[in-house]
């Protein structure tokens, strides 16, 4: 079993690549953003708690996201691998994630970090707004806020994995297929190392 944190700023292409990687390797994929959007749509108490936070481009409370992750880990303990997309997003989430994983006798193998310049992110998110219907994509102020939040609260999460020698940066520009090929190369090397 291989556990991967797919990391990068909003608009880096995590969702697109996670889907392709899951298909190729038979991994499960969890996007905390997708889970939260689902809860908002269904009008659950979790959803109601975070709707406005999400629409402002801020982060949901750690406890809420950690609850989602713990439920996921418990129900996906027996599989080829997992891709965590959009999680962990704060240092505290990263530390608590390790506690949860340990409790379930698991560990993170690698963080694959997609690197994309800011101007490209804004361009992609504005374009995505036309098809995603996401309120947090529709407004340029919210897009900029999400990038700011990423820099202030999330970027440091990479240091946490780098300190454990689990950090691999991947060029997130170029075609979707080029980025996919780079990610596959990194994953294949991890699989070979574990074999
Ligand atoms: P993107 O990466 O494109 O910004 P996501 O779908 O990953 O989009 O996340 C959208 C929103 O969901 C975030 O701006 C935040 O409000 C909330 N969210 C998702 N994952 C987390 C997390 N791990 N911690 C806190 N909030 C989160």
PDB file of C-alpha atoms and ligand atoms in Angstrom:
ATOM      1  CA  UNK A   1       0.000   0.000   0.000  1.00  0.00           C
ATOM      2  CA  UNK A   2       1.273   3.439  -0.916  1.00  0.00           C
ATOM      3  CA  UNK A   3       0.003   6.687   0.598  1.00  0.00           C
ATOM      4  CA  UNK A   4       0.581   9.865  -1.395  1.00  0.00           C
ATOM      5  CA  UNK A   5      -0.016  13.489  -0.461  1.00  0.00           C
ATOM      6  CA  UNK A   6      -0.648  15.384  -3.687  1.00  0.00           C
ATOM      7  CA  UNK A   7       0.248  18.964  -2.868  1.00  0.00           C
ATOM      8  CA  UNK A   8       0.175  22.351  -4.533  1.00  0.00           C
ATOM      9  CA  UNK A   9      -1.640  25.703  -4.617  1.00  0.00           C
ATOM     10  CA  UNK A  10      -5.270  26.118  -5.735  1.00  0.00           C
ATOM     11  CA  UNK A  11      -5.429  25.535  -9.470  1.00  0.00           C
ATOM     12  CA  UNK A  12      -2.212  23.483  -9.571  1.00  0.00           C
ATOM     13  CA  UNK A  13      -4.042  20.564 -11.168  1.00  0.00           C
ATOM     14  CA  UNK A  14      -4.268  18.224  -8.179  1.00  0.00           C
ATOM     15  CA  UNK A  15      -7.814  17.057  -8.916  1.00  0.00           C
ATOM     16  CA  UNK A  16      -7.123  16.342 -12.602  1.00  0.00           C
ATOM     17  CA  UNK A  17      -3.914  14.443 -11.890  1.00  0.00           C
ATOM     18  CA  UNK A  18      -5.315  12.571  -8.876  1.00  0.00           C
ATOM     19  CA  UNK A  19      -8.104  11.189 -11.050  1.00  0.00           C
ATOM     20  CA  UNK A  20      -5.689  10.025 -13.762  1.00  0.00           C
ATOM     21  CA  UNK A  21      -3.303   8.516 -11.202  1.00  0.00           C
ATOM     22  CA  UNK A  22      -6.115   6.640  -9.423  1.00  0.00           C
ATOM     23  CA  UNK A  23      -7.173   5.116 -12.724  1.00  0.00           C
ATOM     24  CA  UNK A  24      -3.662   4.086 -13.712  1.00  0.00           C
ATOM     25  CA  UNK A  25      -2.562   2.642 -10.373  1.00  0.00           C
ATOM     26  CA  UNK A  26      -5.915   1.563  -8.894  1.00  0.00           C
ATOM     27  CA  UNK A  27      -5.520   3.958  -5.971  1.00  0.00           C
ATOM     28  CA  UNK A  28      -8.329   5.531  -3.996  1.00  0.00           C
ATOM     29  CA  UNK A  29      -8.539   9.300  -4.084  1.00  0.00           C
ATOM     30  CA  UNK A  30      -9.917  11.670  -1.488  1.00  0.00           C
ATOM     31  CA  UNK A  31     -10.279  15.411  -2.054  1.00  0.00           C
ATOM     32  CA  UNK A  32     -11.247  17.126   1.197  1.00  0.00           C
ATOM     33  CA  UNK A  33     -12.591  20.014  -0.921  1.00  0.00           C
ATOM     34  CA  UNK A  34     -14.931  17.619  -2.773  1.00  0.00           C
ATOM     35  CA  UNK A  35     -16.088  16.004   0.478  1.00  0.00           C
ATOM     36  CA  UNK A  36     -16.822  19.429   1.991  1.00  0.00           C
ATOM     37  CA  UNK A  37     -18.654  20.591  -1.159  1.00  0.00           C
ATOM     38  CA  UNK A  38     -20.755  17.404  -0.980  1.00  0.00           C
ATOM     39  CA  UNK A  39     -21.631  18.130   2.647  1.00  0.00           C
ATOM     40  CA  UNK A  40     -22.624  21.689   1.743  1.00  0.00           C
ATOM     41  CA  UNK A  41     -24.831  20.417  -1.083  1.00  0.00           C
ATOM     42  CA  UNK A  42     -26.542  17.897   1.181  1.00  0.00           C
ATOM     43  CA  UNK A  43     -27.009  20.567   3.854  1.00  0.00           C
ATOM     44  CA  UNK A  44     -25.403  18.492   6.634  1.00  0.00           C
ATOM     45  CA  UNK A  45     -24.353  20.160   9.900  1.00  0.00           C
ATOM     46  CA  UNK A  46     -20.720  20.025   8.756  1.00  0.00           C
ATOM     47  CA  UNK A  47     -21.733  21.639   5.471  1.00  0.00           C
ATOM     48  CA  UNK A  48     -23.635  24.445   7.182  1.00  0.00           C
ATOM     49  CA  UNK A  49     -20.661  25.067   9.453  1.00  0.00           C
ATOM     50  CA  UNK A  50     -18.252  25.729   6.579  1.00  0.00           C
ATOM     51  CA  UNK A  51     -20.309  27.094   3.672  1.00  0.00           C
ATOM     52  CA  UNK A  52     -19.427  30.749   4.269  1.00  0.00           C
ATOM     53  CA  UNK A  53     -15.819  30.003   5.189  1.00  0.00           C
ATOM     54  CA  UNK A  54     -15.345  28.156   1.913  1.00  0.00           C
ATOM     55  CA  UNK A  55     -17.034  30.867  -0.126  1.00  0.00           C
ATOM     56  CA  UNK A  56     -14.579  33.417   1.307  1.00  0.00           C
ATOM     57  CA  UNK A  57     -11.661  31.183   0.293  1.00  0.00           C
ATOM     58  CA  UNK A  58     -10.594  30.524   3.887  1.00  0.00           C
ATOM     59  CA  UNK A  59      -9.814  27.154   5.451  1.00  0.00           C
ATOM     60  CA  UNK A  60     -12.314  24.941   7.205  1.00  0.00           C
ATOM     61  CA  UNK A  61     -11.520  24.219  10.883  1.00  0.00           C
ATOM     62  CA  UNK A  62      -8.847  21.550  11.384  1.00  0.00           C
ATOM     63  CA  UNK A  63     -11.105  19.376  13.594  1.00  0.00           C
ATOM     64  CA  UNK A  64     -13.738  19.181  10.889  1.00  0.00           C
ATOM     65  CA  UNK A  65     -11.279  18.169   8.181  1.00  0.00           C
ATOM     66  CA  UNK A  66      -9.472  15.737  10.483  1.00  0.00           C
ATOM     67  CA  UNK A  67     -12.822  14.083  11.252  1.00  0.00           C
ATOM     68  CA  UNK A  68     -13.406  13.570   7.519  1.00  0.00           C
ATOM     69  CA  UNK A  69      -9.909  12.104   7.086  1.00  0.00           C
ATOM     70  CA  UNK A  70     -10.172   9.740  10.031  1.00  0.00           C
ATOM     71  CA  UNK A  71     -13.460   8.338   8.703  1.00  0.00           C
ATOM     72  CA  UNK A  72     -11.841   7.895   5.305  1.00  0.00           C
ATOM     73  CA  UNK A  73      -8.727   6.129   6.657  1.00  0.00           C
ATOM     74  CA  UNK A  74     -10.820   3.714   8.702  1.00  0.00           C
ATOM     75  CA  UNK A  75     -12.862   2.701   5.663  1.00  0.00           C
ATOM     76  CA  UNK A  76      -9.927   2.456   3.204  1.00  0.00           C
ATOM     77  CA  UNK A  77      -7.348   0.421   5.081  1.00  0.00           C
ATOM     78  CA  UNK A  78      -7.087  -2.377   2.536  1.00  0.00           C
ATOM     79  CA  UNK A  79      -6.223  -1.088  -0.942  1.00  0.00           C
ATOM     80  CA  UNK A  80      -3.373  -0.530  -3.407  1.00  0.00           C
ATOM     81  CA  UNK A  81      -2.930   3.047  -2.284  1.00  0.00           C
ATOM     82  CA  UNK A  82      -4.487   6.392  -1.412  1.00  0.00           C
ATOM     83  CA  UNK A  83      -4.065   9.857  -2.858  1.00  0.00           C
ATOM     84  CA  UNK A  84      -4.766  12.723  -0.464  1.00  0.00           C
ATOM     85  CA  UNK A  85      -5.684  15.815  -2.458  1.00  0.00           C
ATOM     86  CA  UNK A  86      -6.049  19.156  -0.679  1.00  0.00           C
ATOM     87  CA  UNK A  87      -5.017  17.664   2.653  1.00  0.00           C
ATOM     88  CA  UNK A  88      -3.088  18.343   4.891  1.00  0.00           C
ATOM     89  CA  UNK A  89      -3.383  22.107   4.473  1.00  0.00           C
ATOM     90  CA  UNK A  90      -1.968  23.378   7.785  1.00  0.00           C
ATOM     91  CA  UNK A  91       1.013  22.269   9.927  1.00  0.00           C
ATOM     92  CA  UNK A  92      -1.409  21.146  12.598  1.00  0.00           C
ATOM     93  CA  UNK A  93      -3.333  19.005  10.091  1.00  0.00           C
ATOM     94  CA  UNK A  94      -0.038  17.409   8.999  1.00  0.00           C
ATOM     95  CA  UNK A  95       0.939  16.544  12.591  1.00  0.00           C
ATOM     96  CA  UNK A  96      -2.501  15.225  13.492  1.00  0.00           C
ATOM     97  CA  UNK A  97      -2.605  13.269  10.231  1.00  0.00           C
ATOM     98  CA  UNK A  98       0.487  11.350  11.346  1.00  0.00           C
ATOM     99  CA  UNK A  99      -1.226  10.547  14.650  1.00  0.00           C
ATOM    100  CA  UNK A 100      -4.296   9.228  12.800  1.00  0.00           C
ATOM    101  CA  UNK A 101      -2.154   7.211  10.393  1.00  0.00           C
ATOM    102  CA  UNK A 102      -0.143   5.704  13.221  1.00  0.00           C
ATOM    103  CA  UNK A 103      -3.315   4.779  15.067  1.00  0.00           C
ATOM    104  CA  UNK A 104      -4.324   2.887  11.908  1.00  0.00           C
ATOM    105  CA  UNK A 105      -0.846   1.391  11.385  1.00  0.00           C
ATOM    106  CA  UNK A 106      -0.179   3.421   8.244  1.00  0.00           C
ATOM    107  CA  UNK A 107       2.250   6.056   7.060  1.00  0.00           C
ATOM    108  CA  UNK A 108       2.727   8.607   4.265  1.00  0.00           C
ATOM    109  CA  UNK A 109       5.229   7.462   1.641  1.00  0.00           C
ATOM    110  CA  UNK A 110       5.645  10.651  -0.345  1.00  0.00           C
ATOM    111  CA  UNK A 111       4.469  14.199  -0.909  1.00  0.00           C
ATOM    112  CA  UNK A 112       4.341  15.083  -4.612  1.00  0.00           C
ATOM    113  CA  UNK A 113       4.235  18.875  -4.865  1.00  0.00           C
ATOM    114  CA  UNK A 114       3.014  20.492  -8.091  1.00  0.00           C
ATOM    115  CA  UNK A 115       4.804  23.768  -8.786  1.00  0.00           C
ATOM    116  CA  UNK A 116       2.933  26.408 -10.788  1.00  0.00           C
ATOM    117  CA  UNK A 117       3.558  30.194 -10.911  1.00  0.00           C
ATOM    118  CA  UNK A 118       0.864  32.512  -9.482  1.00  0.00           C
ATOM    119  CA  UNK A 119      -0.119  34.140 -12.807  1.00  0.00           C
ATOM    120  CA  UNK A 120      -0.806  30.727 -14.287  1.00  0.00           C
ATOM    121  CA  UNK A 121      -2.919  29.739 -11.250  1.00  0.00           C
ATOM    122  CA  UNK A 122      -5.145  32.800 -11.556  1.00  0.00           C
ATOM    123  CA  UNK A 123      -5.574  32.167 -15.271  1.00  0.00           C
ATOM    124  CA  UNK A 124      -6.541  28.528 -14.725  1.00  0.00           C
ATOM    125  CA  UNK A 125      -8.972  29.245 -11.894  1.00  0.00           C
ATOM    126  CA  UNK A 126     -10.772  31.955 -13.851  1.00  0.00           C
ATOM    127  CA  UNK A 127     -11.113  29.568 -16.769  1.00  0.00           C
ATOM    128  CA  UNK A 128     -12.328  26.807 -14.445  1.00  0.00           C
ATOM    129  CA  UNK A 129     -15.015  29.158 -13.071  1.00  0.00           C
ATOM    130  CA  UNK A 130     -16.762  28.956 -16.410  1.00  0.00           C
ATOM    131  CA  UNK A 131     -17.333  25.219 -16.015  1.00  0.00           C
ATOM    132  CA  UNK A 132     -17.009  24.388 -12.311  1.00  0.00           C
ATOM    133  CA  UNK A 133     -19.899  26.488 -11.013  1.00  0.00           C
ATOM    134  CA  UNK A 134     -17.835  26.903  -7.840  1.00  0.00           C
ATOM    135  CA  UNK A 135     -18.503  30.214  -6.071  1.00  0.00           C
ATOM    136  CA  UNK A 136     -14.874  30.315  -4.895  1.00  0.00           C
ATOM    137  CA  UNK A 137     -13.683  30.261  -8.533  1.00  0.00           C
ATOM    138  CA  UNK A 138     -16.095  32.922  -9.770  1.00  0.00           C
ATOM    139  CA  UNK A 139     -14.652  35.911  -7.920  1.00  0.00           C
ATOM    140  CA  UNK A 140     -11.114  37.152  -8.520  1.00  0.00           C
ATOM    141  CA  UNK A 141     -10.848  38.484  -4.938  1.00  0.00           C
ATOM    142  CA  UNK A 142     -11.660  35.035  -3.581  1.00  0.00           C
ATOM    143  CA  UNK A 143      -9.136  33.436  -5.952  1.00  0.00           C
ATOM    144  CA  UNK A 144      -6.443  35.826  -4.729  1.00  0.00           C
ATOM    145  CA  UNK A 145      -7.437  35.178  -1.128  1.00  0.00           C
ATOM    146  CA  UNK A 146      -7.090  31.417  -1.638  1.00  0.00           C
ATOM    147  CA  UNK A 147      -3.606  31.890  -3.040  1.00  0.00           C
ATOM    148  CA  UNK A 148      -2.731  34.129  -0.050  1.00  0.00           C
ATOM    149  CA  UNK A 149      -4.134  31.562   2.398  1.00  0.00           C
ATOM    150  CA  UNK A 150      -2.045  28.918   0.645  1.00  0.00           C
ATOM    151  CA  UNK A 151       1.118  30.981   1.069  1.00  0.00           C
ATOM    152  CA  UNK A 152       0.431  31.911   4.699  1.00  0.00           C
ATOM    153  CA  UNK A 153      -0.934  28.629   6.076  1.00  0.00           C
ATOM    154  CA  UNK A 154      -0.380  25.790   3.632  1.00  0.00           C
ATOM    155  CA  UNK A 155       3.016  26.209   1.926  1.00  0.00           C
ATOM    156  CA  UNK A 156       4.798  25.348   5.221  1.00  0.00           C
ATOM    157  CA  UNK A 157       3.293  21.852   5.100  1.00  0.00           C
ATOM    158  CA  UNK A 158       5.914  21.034   2.450  1.00  0.00           C
ATOM    159  CA  UNK A 159       8.664  21.659   5.055  1.00  0.00           C
ATOM    160  CA  UNK A 160       7.055  19.090   7.330  1.00  0.00           C
ATOM    161  CA  UNK A 161       7.447  16.378   4.676  1.00  0.00           C
ATOM    162  CA  UNK A 162      10.808  17.629   3.500  1.00  0.00           C
ATOM    163  CA  UNK A 163      12.112  17.170   7.058  1.00  0.00           C
ATOM    164  CA  UNK A 164      11.069  13.516   6.756  1.00  0.00           C
ATOM    165  CA  UNK A 165      12.741  13.220   3.310  1.00  0.00           C
ATOM    166  CA  UNK A 166       9.349  12.554   1.734  1.00  0.00           C
ATOM    167  CA  UNK A 167       9.106  15.686  -0.425  1.00  0.00           C
ATOM    168  CA  UNK A 168       9.335  15.522  -4.223  1.00  0.00           C
ATOM    169  CA  UNK A 169       8.696  18.705  -6.262  1.00  0.00           C
ATOM    170  CA  UNK A 170       7.131  18.203  -9.706  1.00  0.00           C
ATOM    171  CA  UNK A 171       6.836  20.782 -12.499  1.00  0.00           C
ATOM    172  CA  UNK A 172       3.112  21.562 -12.761  1.00  0.00           C
ATOM    173  CA  UNK A 173       3.281  23.481 -16.043  1.00  0.00           C
ATOM    174  CA  UNK A 174       3.276  21.992 -19.537  1.00  0.00           C
ATOM    175  CA  UNK A 175       0.534  19.731 -20.853  1.00  0.00           C
ATOM    176  CA  UNK A 176      -1.626  17.575 -18.558  1.00  0.00           C
ATOM    177  CA  UNK A 177       0.112  14.505 -20.045  1.00  0.00           C
ATOM    178  CA  UNK A 178       3.588  15.911 -19.365  1.00  0.00           C
ATOM    179  CA  UNK A 179       2.744  16.611 -15.729  1.00  0.00           C
ATOM    180  CA  UNK A 180       1.151  13.159 -15.461  1.00  0.00           C
ATOM    181  CA  UNK A 181       4.308  11.517 -16.840  1.00  0.00           C
ATOM    182  CA  UNK A 182       6.471  13.319 -14.245  1.00  0.00           C
ATOM    183  CA  UNK A 183       4.169  12.223 -11.429  1.00  0.00           C
ATOM    184  CA  UNK A 184       4.155   8.616 -12.683  1.00  0.00           C
ATOM    185  CA  UNK A 185       7.944   8.596 -12.796  1.00  0.00           C
ATOM    186  CA  UNK A 186       8.103   9.689  -9.155  1.00  0.00           C
ATOM    187  CA  UNK A 187       5.473   7.137  -8.095  1.00  0.00           C
ATOM    188  CA  UNK A 188       7.199   4.320  -9.991  1.00  0.00           C
ATOM    189  CA  UNK A 189      10.434   5.064  -8.151  1.00  0.00           C
ATOM    190  CA  UNK A 190       8.615   4.905  -4.790  1.00  0.00           C
ATOM    191  CA  UNK A 191       6.946   1.616  -5.762  1.00  0.00           C
ATOM    192  CA  UNK A 192      10.308   0.178  -6.855  1.00  0.00           C
ATOM    193  CA  UNK A 193      11.884   1.252  -3.577  1.00  0.00           C
ATOM    194  CA  UNK A 194       9.142  -0.409  -1.537  1.00  0.00           C
ATOM    195  CA  UNK A 195       9.217  -3.664  -3.515  1.00  0.00           C
TER     196      UNK A 195
HETATM  197  P1  LIG B   1      -8.526  24.273  -4.481  1.00  0.00           P
HETATM  198  O1  LIG B   1      -7.344  23.404  -4.166  1.00  0.00           O
HETATM  199  O2  LIG B   1      -8.741  24.421  -5.934  1.00  0.00           O
HETATM  200  O3  LIG B   1      -8.521  25.569  -3.739  1.00  0.00           O
HETATM  201  P2  LIG B   1     -10.262  22.482  -2.969  1.00  0.00           P
HETATM  202  O4  LIG B   1     -11.430  21.845  -3.582  1.00  0.00           O
HETATM  203  O5  LIG B   1      -9.110  21.617  -2.563  1.00  0.00           O
HETATM  204  O6  LIG B   1      -9.846  23.589  -4.004  1.00  0.00           O
HETATM  205  O7  LIG B   1     -10.700  23.290  -1.671  1.00  0.00           O
HETATM  206  C1  LIG B   1     -11.696  24.263  -1.701  1.00  0.00           C
HETATM  207  C2  LIG B   1     -11.962  24.828  -0.291  1.00  0.00           C
HETATM  208  O8  LIG B   1     -12.338  23.760   0.604  1.00  0.00           O
HETATM  209  C3  LIG B   1     -10.779  25.494   0.409  1.00  0.00           C
HETATM  210  O9  LIG B   1     -10.597  26.826  -0.001  1.00  0.00           O
HETATM  211  C4  LIG B   1     -11.217  25.359   1.885  1.00  0.00           C
HETATM  212  O10 LIG B   1     -12.206  26.289   2.232  1.00  0.00           O
HETATM  213  C5  LIG B   1     -11.846  23.981   1.945  1.00  0.00           C
HETATM  214  N1  LIG B   1     -10.868  22.923   2.260  1.00  0.00           N
HETATM  215  C6  LIG B   1     -10.509  21.882   1.461  1.00  0.00           C
HETATM  216  N2  LIG B   1      -9.579  21.107   2.047  1.00  0.00           N
HETATM  217  C7  LIG B   1      -9.318  21.690   3.257  1.00  0.00           C
HETATM  218  C8  LIG B   1      -8.439  21.395   4.338  1.00  0.00           C
HETATM  219  N3  LIG B   1      -7.608  20.341   4.304  1.00  0.00           N
HETATM  220  N4  LIG B   1      -8.438  22.210   5.423  1.00  0.00           N
HETATM  221  C9  LIG B   1      -9.239  23.262   5.482  1.00  0.00           C
HETATM  222  N5  LIG B   1     -10.099  23.612   4.500  1.00  0.00           N
HETATM  223  C10 LIG B   1     -10.147  22.842   3.400  1.00  0.00           C
END
